[in-house]
mmCIF file of C-alpha atoms in Angstrom:
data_model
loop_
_atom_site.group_PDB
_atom_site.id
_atom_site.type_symbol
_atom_site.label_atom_id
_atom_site.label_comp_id
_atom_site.label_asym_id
_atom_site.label_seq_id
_atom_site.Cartn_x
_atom_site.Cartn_y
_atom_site.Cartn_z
ATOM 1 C CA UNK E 284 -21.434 -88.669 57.739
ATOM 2 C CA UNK E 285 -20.850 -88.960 61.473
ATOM 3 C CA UNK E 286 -17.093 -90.429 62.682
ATOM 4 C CA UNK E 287 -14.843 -89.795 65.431
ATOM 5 C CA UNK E 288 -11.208 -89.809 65.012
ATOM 6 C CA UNK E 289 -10.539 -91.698 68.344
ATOM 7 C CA UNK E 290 -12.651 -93.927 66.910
ATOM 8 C CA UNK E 291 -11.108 -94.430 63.558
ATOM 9 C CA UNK E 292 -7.755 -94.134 65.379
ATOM 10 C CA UNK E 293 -8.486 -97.572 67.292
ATOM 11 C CA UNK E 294 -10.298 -99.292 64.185
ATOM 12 C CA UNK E 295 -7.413 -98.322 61.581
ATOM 13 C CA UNK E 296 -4.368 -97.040 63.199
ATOM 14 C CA UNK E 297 -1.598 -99.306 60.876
ATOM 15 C CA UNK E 298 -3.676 -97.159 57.817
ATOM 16 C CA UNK E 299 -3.758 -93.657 59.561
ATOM 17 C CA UNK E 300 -0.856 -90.977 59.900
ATOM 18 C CA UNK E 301 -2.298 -88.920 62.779
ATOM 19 C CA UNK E 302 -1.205 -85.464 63.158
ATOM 20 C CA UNK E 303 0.398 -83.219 65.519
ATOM 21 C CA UNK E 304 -2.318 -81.453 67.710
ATOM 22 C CA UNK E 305 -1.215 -77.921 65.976
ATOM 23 C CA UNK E 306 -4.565 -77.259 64.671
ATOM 24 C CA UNK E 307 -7.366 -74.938 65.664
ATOM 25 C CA UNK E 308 -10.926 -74.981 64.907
ATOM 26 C CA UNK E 309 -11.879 -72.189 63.153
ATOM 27 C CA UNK E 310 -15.350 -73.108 60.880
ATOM 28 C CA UNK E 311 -18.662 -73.160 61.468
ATOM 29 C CA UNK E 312 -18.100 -77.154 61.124
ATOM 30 C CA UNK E 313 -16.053 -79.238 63.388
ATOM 31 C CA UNK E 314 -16.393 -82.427 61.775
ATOM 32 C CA UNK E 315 -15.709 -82.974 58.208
ATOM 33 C CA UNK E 316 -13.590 -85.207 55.527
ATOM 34 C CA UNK E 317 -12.680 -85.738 52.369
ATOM 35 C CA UNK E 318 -9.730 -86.089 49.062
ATOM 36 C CA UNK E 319 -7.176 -84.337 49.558
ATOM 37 C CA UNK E 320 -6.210 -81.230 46.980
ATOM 38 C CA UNK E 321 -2.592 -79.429 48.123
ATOM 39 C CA UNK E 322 -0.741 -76.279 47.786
ATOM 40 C CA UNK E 323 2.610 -75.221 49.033
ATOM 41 C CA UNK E 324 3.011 -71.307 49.509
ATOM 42 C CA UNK E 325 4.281 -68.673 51.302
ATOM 43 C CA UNK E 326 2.446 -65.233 52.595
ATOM 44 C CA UNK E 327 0.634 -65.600 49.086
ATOM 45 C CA UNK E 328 -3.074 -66.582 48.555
ATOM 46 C CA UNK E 329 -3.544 -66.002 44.880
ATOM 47 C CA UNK E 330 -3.492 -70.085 44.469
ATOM 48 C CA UNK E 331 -6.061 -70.209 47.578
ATOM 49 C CA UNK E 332 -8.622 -68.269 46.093
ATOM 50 C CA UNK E 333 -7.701 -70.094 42.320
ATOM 51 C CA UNK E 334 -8.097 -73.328 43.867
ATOM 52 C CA UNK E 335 -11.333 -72.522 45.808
ATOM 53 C CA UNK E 336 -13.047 -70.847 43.060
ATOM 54 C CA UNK E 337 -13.097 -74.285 41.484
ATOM 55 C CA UNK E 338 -15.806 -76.763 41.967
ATOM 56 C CA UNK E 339 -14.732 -78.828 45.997
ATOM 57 C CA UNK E 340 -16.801 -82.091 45.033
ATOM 58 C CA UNK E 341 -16.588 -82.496 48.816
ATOM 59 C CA UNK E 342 -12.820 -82.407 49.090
ATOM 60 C CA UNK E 343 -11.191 -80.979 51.581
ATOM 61 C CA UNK E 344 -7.957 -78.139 50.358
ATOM 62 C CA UNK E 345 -4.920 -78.422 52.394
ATOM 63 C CA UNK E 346 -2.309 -75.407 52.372
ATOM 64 C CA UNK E 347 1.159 -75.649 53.300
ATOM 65 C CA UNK E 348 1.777 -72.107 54.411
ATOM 66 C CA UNK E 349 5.336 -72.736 55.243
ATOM 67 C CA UNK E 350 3.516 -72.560 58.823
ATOM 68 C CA UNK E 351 4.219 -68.599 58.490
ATOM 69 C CA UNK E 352 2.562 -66.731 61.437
ATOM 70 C CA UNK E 353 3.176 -62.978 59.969
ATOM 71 C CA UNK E 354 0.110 -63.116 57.622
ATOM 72 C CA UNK E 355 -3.341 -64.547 56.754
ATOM 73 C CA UNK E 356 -3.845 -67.251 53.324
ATOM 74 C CA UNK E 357 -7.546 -67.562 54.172
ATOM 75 C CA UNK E 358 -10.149 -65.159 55.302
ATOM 76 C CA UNK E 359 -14.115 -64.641 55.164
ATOM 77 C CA UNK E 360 -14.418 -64.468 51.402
ATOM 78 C CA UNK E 361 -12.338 -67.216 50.690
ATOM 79 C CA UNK E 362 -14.315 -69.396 53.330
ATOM 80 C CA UNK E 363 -17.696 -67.991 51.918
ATOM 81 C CA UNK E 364 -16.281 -68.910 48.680
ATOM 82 C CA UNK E 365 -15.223 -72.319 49.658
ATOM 83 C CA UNK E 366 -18.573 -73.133 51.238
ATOM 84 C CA UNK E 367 -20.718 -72.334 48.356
ATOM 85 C CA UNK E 368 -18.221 -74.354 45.903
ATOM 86 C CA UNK E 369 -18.718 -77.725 48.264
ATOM 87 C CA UNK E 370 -15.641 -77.684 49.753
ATOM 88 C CA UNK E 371 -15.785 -79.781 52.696
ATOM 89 C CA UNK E 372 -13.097 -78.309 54.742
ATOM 90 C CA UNK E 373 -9.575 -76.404 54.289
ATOM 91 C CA UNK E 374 -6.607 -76.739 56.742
ATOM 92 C CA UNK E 375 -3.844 -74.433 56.630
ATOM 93 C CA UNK E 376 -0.457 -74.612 57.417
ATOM 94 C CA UNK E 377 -0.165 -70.984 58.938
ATOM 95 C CA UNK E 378 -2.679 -68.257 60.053
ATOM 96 C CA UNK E 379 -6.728 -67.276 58.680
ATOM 97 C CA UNK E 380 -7.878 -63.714 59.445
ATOM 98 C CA UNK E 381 -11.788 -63.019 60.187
ATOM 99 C CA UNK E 382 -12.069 -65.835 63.022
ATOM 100 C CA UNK E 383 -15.298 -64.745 64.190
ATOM 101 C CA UNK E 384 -16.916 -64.447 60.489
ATOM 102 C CA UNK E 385 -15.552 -68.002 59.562
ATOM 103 C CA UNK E 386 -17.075 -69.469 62.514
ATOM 104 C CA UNK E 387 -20.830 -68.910 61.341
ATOM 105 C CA UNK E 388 -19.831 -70.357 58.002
ATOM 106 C CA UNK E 389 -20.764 -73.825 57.456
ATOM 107 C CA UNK E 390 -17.542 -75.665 56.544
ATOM 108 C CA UNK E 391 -14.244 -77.190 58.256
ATOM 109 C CA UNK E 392 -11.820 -74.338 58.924
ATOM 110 C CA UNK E 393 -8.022 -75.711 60.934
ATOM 111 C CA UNK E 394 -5.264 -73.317 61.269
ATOM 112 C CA UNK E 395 -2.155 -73.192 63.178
ATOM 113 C CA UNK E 396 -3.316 -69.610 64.117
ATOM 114 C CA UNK E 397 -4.980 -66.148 63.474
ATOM 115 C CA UNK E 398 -3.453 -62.768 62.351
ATOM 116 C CA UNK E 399 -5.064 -59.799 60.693
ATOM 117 C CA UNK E 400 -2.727 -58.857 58.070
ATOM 118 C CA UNK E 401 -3.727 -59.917 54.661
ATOM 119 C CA UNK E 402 -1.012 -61.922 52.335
ATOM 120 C CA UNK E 403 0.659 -60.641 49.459
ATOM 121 C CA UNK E 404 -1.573 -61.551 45.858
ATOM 122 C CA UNK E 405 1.775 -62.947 43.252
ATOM 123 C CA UNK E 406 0.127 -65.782 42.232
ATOM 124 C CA UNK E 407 3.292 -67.868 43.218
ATOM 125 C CA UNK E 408 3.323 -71.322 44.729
ATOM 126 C CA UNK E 409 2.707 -75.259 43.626
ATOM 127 C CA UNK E 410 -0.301 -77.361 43.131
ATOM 128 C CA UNK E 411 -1.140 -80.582 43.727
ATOM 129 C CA UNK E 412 2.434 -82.225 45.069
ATOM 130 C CA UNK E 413 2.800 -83.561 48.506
ATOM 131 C CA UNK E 414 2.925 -81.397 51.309
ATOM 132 C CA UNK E 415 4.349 -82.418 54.945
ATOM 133 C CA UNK E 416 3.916 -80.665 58.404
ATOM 134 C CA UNK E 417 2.100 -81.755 61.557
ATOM 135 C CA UNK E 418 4.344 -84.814 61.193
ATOM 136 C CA UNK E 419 1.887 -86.149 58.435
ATOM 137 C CA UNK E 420 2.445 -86.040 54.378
ATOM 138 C CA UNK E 421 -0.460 -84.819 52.841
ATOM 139 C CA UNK E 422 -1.252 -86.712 49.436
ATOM 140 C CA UNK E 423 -3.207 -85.432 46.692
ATOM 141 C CA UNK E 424 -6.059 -87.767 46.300
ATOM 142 C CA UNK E 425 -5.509 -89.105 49.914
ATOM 143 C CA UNK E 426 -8.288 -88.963 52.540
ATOM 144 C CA UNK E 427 -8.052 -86.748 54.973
ATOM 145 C CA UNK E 428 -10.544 -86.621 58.290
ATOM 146 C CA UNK E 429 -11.192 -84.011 61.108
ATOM 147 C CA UNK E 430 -12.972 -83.380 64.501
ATOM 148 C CA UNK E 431 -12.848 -81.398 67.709
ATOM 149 C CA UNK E 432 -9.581 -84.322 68.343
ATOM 150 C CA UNK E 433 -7.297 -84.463 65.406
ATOM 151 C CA UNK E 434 -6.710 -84.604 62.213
ATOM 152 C CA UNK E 435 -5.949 -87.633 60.501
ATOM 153 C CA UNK E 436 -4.791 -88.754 56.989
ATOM 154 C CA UNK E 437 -5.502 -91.896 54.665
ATOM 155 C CA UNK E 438 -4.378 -93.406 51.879
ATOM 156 C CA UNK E 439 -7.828 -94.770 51.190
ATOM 157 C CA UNK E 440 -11.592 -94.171 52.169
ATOM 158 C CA UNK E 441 -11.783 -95.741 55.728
ATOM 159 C CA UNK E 442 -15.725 -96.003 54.880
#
């Protein structure tokens, strides 16, 4: 499915939050979309990998990190992972580790940042509750859409 957010911007914007431009592209894929499945943690990726280990159904995971910059929630193995469960994308709210690895993997990778420390494994955090940063509340079961020129965030399919 091809879309541009500019695009969607002008044909939707009373249904879109758009969000700050804190993002980087970090995936193999630029472009991708889909429901929205949250967490909310901090320096701990034990939920991550839980939550990716699971079947995506072409949904796209969205981490609050707390937008920590002194560790890493997703790396390599948790992309890999993420690809080969059809996830369509994951955004994080803090840092990924193994940039150049996650770039050759197939699948939507944004991320305030890198770092190459690893997180903590205490298997704490939430699921599934609405998260907020980039000026944007991220719903479970809301749509969520991403290019090379935002990110932006629906409360229905905008096609």
């Amino acid at each position: 499915m091809d879309f541009k957010t500019t695009d969607l911007c002008d044909e939707f914007s009373d249904r879109l939050q758009v969000a700050e431009p804190i993002f980087g592209d970090y995936g193999g894929e630029v472009m991708f979309s889909g429901p929205i499945v949250t967490l909310k943690v901090f320096e701990d990726n034990s939920l991550v990998r839980t939550a990716l280990e699971k079947p995506g159904d072409g949904r796209v995971l969205v981490v609050d990190g707390g937008g920590s910059m002194r560790c890493a929630l997703v790396g390599d193995q948790l992309a890999e992972l993420a690809e080969e469960n059809d996830w369509a994308g994951v955004i994080v709210n803090g840092c990924i580790r193994d940039s150049a690895a996650i770039a050759e993997i197939p699948i939507g990778v944004k991320a305030v940042g890198v770092h190459p420390l690893k997180s903590v494994k205490r298997g704490v955090g939430e699921c599934d509750i609405p998260v907020r940063f980039a000026g944007v509340t991220f719903q479970p079961g809301y749509y969520v859409y991403a290019d090379e020129d935002g990110l932006l965030v629906s409360e229905k399919p905008l096609f």
